[in-house]
mmCIF file of C-alpha atoms in Angstrom:
data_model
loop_
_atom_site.group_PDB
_atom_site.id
_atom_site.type_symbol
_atom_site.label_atom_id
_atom_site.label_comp_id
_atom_site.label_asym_id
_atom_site.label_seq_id
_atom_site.Cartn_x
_atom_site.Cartn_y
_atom_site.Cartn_z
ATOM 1 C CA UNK A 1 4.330 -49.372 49.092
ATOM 2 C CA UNK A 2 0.746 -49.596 47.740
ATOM 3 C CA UNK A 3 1.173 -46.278 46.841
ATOM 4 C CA UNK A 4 4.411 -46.486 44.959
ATOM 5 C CA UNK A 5 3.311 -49.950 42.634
ATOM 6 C CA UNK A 6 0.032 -48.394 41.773
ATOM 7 C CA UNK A 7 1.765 -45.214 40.340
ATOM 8 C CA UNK A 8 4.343 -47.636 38.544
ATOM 9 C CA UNK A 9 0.959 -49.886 36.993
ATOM 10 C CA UNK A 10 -0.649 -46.439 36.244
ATOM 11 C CA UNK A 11 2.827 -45.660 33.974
ATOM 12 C CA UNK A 12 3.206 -48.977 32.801
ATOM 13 C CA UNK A 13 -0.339 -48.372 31.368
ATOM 14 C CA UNK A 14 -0.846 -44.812 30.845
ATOM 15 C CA UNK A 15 1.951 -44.543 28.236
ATOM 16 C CA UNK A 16 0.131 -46.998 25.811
ATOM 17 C CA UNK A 17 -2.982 -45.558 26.574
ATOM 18 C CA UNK A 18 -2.236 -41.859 25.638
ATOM 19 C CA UNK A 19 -0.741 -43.665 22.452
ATOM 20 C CA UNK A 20 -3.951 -45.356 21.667
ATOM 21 C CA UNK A 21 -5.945 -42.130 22.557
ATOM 22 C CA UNK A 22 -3.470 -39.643 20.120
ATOM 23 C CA UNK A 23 -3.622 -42.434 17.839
ATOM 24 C CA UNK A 24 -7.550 -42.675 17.886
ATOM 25 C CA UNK A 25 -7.735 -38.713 17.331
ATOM 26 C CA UNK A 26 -5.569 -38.249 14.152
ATOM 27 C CA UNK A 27 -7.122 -41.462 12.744
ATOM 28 C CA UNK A 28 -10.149 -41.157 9.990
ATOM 29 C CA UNK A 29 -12.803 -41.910 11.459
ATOM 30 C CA UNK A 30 -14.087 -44.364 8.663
ATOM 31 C CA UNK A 31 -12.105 -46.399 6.828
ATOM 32 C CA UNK A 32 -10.447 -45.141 3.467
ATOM 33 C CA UNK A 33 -11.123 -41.306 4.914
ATOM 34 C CA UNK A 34 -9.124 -38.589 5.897
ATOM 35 C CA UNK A 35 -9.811 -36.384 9.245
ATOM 36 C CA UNK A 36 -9.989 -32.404 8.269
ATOM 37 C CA UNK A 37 -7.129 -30.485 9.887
ATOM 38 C CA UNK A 38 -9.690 -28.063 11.155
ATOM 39 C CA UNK A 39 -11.116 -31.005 13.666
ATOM 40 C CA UNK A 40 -7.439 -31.804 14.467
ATOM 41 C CA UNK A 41 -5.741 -27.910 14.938
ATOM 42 C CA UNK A 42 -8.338 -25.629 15.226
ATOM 43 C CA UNK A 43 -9.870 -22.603 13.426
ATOM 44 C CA UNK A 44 -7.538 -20.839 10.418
ATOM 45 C CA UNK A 45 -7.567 -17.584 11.971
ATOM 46 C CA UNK A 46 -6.182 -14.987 9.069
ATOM 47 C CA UNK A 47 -3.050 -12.326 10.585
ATOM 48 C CA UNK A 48 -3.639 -10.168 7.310
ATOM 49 C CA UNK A 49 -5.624 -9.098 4.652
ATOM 50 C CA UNK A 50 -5.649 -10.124 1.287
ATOM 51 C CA UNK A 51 -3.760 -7.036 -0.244
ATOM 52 C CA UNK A 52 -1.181 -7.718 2.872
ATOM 53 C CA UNK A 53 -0.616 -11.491 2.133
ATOM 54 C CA UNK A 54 -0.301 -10.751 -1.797
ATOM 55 C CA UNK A 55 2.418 -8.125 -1.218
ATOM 56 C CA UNK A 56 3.970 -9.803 1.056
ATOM 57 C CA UNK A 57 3.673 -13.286 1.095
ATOM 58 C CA UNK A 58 2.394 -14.722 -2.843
ATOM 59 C CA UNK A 59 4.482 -11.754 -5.237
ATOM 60 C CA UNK A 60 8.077 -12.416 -3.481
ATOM 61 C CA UNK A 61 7.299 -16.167 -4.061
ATOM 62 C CA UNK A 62 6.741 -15.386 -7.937
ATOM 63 C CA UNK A 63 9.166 -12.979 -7.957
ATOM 64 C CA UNK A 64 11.478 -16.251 -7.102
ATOM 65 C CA UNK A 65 10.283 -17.797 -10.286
ATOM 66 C CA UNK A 66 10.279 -14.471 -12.905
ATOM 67 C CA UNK A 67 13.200 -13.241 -11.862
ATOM 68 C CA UNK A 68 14.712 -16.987 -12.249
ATOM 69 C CA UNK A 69 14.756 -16.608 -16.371
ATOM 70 C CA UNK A 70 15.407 -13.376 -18.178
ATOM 71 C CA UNK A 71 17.649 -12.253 -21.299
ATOM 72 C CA UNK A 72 19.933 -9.087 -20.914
ATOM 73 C CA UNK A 73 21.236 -7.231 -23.290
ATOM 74 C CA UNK A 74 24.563 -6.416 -22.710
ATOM 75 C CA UNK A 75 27.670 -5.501 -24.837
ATOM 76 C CA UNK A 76 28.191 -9.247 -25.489
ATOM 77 C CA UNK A 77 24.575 -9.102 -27.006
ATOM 78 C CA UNK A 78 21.397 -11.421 -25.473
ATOM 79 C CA UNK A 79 22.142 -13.361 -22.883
ATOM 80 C CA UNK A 80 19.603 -15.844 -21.265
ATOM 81 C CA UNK A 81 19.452 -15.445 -17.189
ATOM 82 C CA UNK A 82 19.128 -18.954 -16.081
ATOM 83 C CA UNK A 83 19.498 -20.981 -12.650
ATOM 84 C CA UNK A 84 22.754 -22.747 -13.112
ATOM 85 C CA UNK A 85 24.072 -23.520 -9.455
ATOM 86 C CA UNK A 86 22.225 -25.132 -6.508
ATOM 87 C CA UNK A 87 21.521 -22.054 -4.904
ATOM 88 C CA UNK A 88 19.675 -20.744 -7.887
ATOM 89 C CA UNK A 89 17.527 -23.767 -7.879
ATOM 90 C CA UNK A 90 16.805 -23.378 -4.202
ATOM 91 C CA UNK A 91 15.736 -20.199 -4.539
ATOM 92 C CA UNK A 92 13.366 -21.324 -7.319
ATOM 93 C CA UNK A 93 12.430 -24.072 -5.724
ATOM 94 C CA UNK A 94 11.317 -21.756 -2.466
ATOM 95 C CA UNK A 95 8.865 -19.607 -4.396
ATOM 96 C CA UNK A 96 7.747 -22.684 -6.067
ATOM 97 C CA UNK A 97 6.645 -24.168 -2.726
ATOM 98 C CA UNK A 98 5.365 -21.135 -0.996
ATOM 99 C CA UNK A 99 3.038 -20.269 -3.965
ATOM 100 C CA UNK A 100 1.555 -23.705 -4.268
ATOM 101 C CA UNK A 101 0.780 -23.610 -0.524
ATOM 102 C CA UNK A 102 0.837 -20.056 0.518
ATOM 103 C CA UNK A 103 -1.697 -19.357 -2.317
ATOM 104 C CA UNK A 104 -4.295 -21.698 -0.210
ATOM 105 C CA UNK A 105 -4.515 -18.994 2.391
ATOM 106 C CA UNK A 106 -6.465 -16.871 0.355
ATOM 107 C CA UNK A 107 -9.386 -19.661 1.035
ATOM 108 C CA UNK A 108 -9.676 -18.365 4.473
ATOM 109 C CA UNK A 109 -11.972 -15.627 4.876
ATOM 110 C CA UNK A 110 -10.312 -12.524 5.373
ATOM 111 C CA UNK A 111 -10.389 -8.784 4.504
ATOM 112 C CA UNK A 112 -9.360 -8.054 1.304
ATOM 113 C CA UNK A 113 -7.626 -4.960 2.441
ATOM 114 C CA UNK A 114 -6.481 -3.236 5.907
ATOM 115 C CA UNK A 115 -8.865 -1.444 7.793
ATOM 116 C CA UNK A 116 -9.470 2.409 5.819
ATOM 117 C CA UNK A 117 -8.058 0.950 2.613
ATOM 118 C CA UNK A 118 -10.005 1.017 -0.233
ATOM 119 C CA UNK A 119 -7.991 0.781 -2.963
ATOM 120 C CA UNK A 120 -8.240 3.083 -5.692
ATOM 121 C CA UNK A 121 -11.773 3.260 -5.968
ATOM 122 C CA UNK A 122 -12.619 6.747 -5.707
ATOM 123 C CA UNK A 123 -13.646 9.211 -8.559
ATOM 124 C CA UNK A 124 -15.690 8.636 -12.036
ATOM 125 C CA UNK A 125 -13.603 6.067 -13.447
ATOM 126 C CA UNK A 126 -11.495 4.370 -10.332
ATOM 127 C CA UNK A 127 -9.028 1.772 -11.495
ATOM 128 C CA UNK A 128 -9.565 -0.625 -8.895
ATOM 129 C CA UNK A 129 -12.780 -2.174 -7.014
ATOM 130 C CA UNK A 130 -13.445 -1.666 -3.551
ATOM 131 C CA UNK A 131 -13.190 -3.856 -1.007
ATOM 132 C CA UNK A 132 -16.929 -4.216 -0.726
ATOM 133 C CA UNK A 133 -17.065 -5.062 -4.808
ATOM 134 C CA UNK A 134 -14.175 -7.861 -4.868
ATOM 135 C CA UNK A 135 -16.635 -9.152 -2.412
ATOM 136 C CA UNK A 136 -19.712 -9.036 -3.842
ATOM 137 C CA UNK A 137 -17.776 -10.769 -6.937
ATOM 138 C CA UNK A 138 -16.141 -13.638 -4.731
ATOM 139 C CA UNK A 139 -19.743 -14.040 -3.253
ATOM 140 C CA UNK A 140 -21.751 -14.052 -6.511
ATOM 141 C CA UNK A 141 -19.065 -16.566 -7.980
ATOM 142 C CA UNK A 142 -16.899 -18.683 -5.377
ATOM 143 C CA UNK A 143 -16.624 -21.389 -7.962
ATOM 144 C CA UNK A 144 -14.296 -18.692 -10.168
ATOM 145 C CA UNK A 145 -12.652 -17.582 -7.062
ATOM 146 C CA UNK A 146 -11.842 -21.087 -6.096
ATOM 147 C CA UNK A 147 -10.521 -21.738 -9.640
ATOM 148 C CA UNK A 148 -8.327 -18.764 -9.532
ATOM 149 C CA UNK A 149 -6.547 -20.082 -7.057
ATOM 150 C CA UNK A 150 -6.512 -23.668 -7.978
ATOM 151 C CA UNK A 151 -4.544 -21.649 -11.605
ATOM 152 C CA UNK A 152 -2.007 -20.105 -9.012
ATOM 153 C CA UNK A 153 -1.431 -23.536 -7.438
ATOM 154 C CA UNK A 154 -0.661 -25.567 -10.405
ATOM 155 C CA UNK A 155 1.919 -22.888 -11.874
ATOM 156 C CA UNK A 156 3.519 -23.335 -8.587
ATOM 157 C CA UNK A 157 3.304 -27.250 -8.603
ATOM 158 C CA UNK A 158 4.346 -27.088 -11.977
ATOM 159 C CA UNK A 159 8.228 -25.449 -11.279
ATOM 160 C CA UNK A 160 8.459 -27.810 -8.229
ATOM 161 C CA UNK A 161 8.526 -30.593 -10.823
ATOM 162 C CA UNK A 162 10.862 -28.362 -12.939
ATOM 163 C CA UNK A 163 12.876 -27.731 -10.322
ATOM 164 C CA UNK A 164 13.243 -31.506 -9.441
ATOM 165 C CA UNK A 165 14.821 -32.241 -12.867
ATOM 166 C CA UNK A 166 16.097 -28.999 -13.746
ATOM 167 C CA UNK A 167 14.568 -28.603 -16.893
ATOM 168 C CA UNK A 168 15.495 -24.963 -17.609
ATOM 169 C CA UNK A 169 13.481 -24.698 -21.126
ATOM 170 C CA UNK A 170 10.113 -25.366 -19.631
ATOM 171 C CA UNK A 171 11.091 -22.238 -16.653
ATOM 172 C CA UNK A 172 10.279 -19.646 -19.333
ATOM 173 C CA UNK A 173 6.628 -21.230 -20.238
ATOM 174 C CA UNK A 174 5.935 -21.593 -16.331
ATOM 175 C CA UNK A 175 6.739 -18.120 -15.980
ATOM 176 C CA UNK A 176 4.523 -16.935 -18.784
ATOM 177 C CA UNK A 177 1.778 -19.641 -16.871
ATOM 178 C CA UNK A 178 2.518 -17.455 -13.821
ATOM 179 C CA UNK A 179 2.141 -14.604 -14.956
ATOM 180 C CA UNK A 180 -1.198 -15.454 -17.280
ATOM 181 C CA UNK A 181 -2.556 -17.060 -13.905
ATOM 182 C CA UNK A 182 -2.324 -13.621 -11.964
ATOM 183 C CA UNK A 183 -2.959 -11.377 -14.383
ATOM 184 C CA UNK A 184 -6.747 -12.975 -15.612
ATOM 185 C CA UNK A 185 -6.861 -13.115 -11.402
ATOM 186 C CA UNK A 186 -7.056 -9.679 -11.431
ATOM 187 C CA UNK A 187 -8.647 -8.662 -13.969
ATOM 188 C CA UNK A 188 -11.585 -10.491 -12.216
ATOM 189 C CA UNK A 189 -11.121 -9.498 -8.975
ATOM 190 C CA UNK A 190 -8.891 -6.539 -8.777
ATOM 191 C CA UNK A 191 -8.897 -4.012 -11.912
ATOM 192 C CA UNK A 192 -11.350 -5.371 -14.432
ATOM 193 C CA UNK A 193 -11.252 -2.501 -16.223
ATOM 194 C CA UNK A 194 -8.215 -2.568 -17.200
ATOM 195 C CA UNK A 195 -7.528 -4.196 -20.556
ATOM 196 C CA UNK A 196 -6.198 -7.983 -20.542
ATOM 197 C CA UNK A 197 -2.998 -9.056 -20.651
ATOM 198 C CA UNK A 198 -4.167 -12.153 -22.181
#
């Protein structure tokens, strides 16, 4: 009987008390401060390199957004593509979200290609830096690398507040931002000798 009303006191208290601990562990630990996720989750362990999670991850996302506003010519003339039903805006809405926070993964260290790939960086005039030179740039300059991607993030913050009040003029000047904010990307980091865009 002892037996059976100490295990009921030890879950009459033991629920409250793995509250208070969880509670203690996700709180800041001074007042008006935030804990790091790191301290709370664990390490950011990357699954693929940067090429990898640009192809496959970042350009569908802002594919979402250019392909959301064209004009076609057609035999009635120009016509302006534009997201007109709700599932047009969703799908808008989708790239905006996983470019504003999918473009944070690039702050994890990570390869900038797979293993053996070195982009085209071979011959007298190659038309794309090596692994080993994006990151000697990123290393020389993390402050522009940083910014970069701080560019990428706003775009996509930017159509999530289009989105939100369906403003379909202001689409067209996010996706010129877009586009501005990967192309001066790579011409730092990926092809710089190719001629600007803008």
């Amino acid at each position: 009987m002892v037996g059976v009303s100490v295990r009921r006191v030890f879950a009459v208290y033991a629920g409250p008390c793995a509250l208070c601990v969880s509670m203690w562990a996700c709180s800041p630990s001074k007042p008006g401060t935030t804990s790091r996720p790191q301290e709370l989750w664990g390490d950011l362990k990357p699954a693929v390199s940067v090429k990898e999670l640009m192809r496959d991850l970042i350009d569908p996302a802002s594919d979402r957004i250019f392909d959301s506003v064209s004009t076609v010519v057609g035999p009635k003339g120009r016509v302006a593509k534009v997201p007109k039903t709700e599932e047009e805006w969703d799908q808008v809405r989708v790239g905006a979200v996983t470019l504003a926070e999918g473009i944070y993964l690039l702050k994890i260290p990570r390869p900038f290609t797979p293993a053996g790939d070195e982009n085209d960086s071979a011959g007298p005039n190659p038309s794309e830096l090596s692994p080993k030179q994006i990151l000697a740039k990123l290393q020389a300059d993390p402050v522009l690398w940083n910014a970069k991607i701080e560019a990428l993030r706003n775009v996509g913050l930017e159509v999530l507040d289009i989105v939100k009040n369906k403003r379909v003029d202001e689409l067209w000047d996010a996706s010129d931002n877009l586009e501005q904010a990967c192309e001066t990307c790579h011409v730092q980091f990926w092809y710089p000798n190719e001629p600007a865009l803008f």
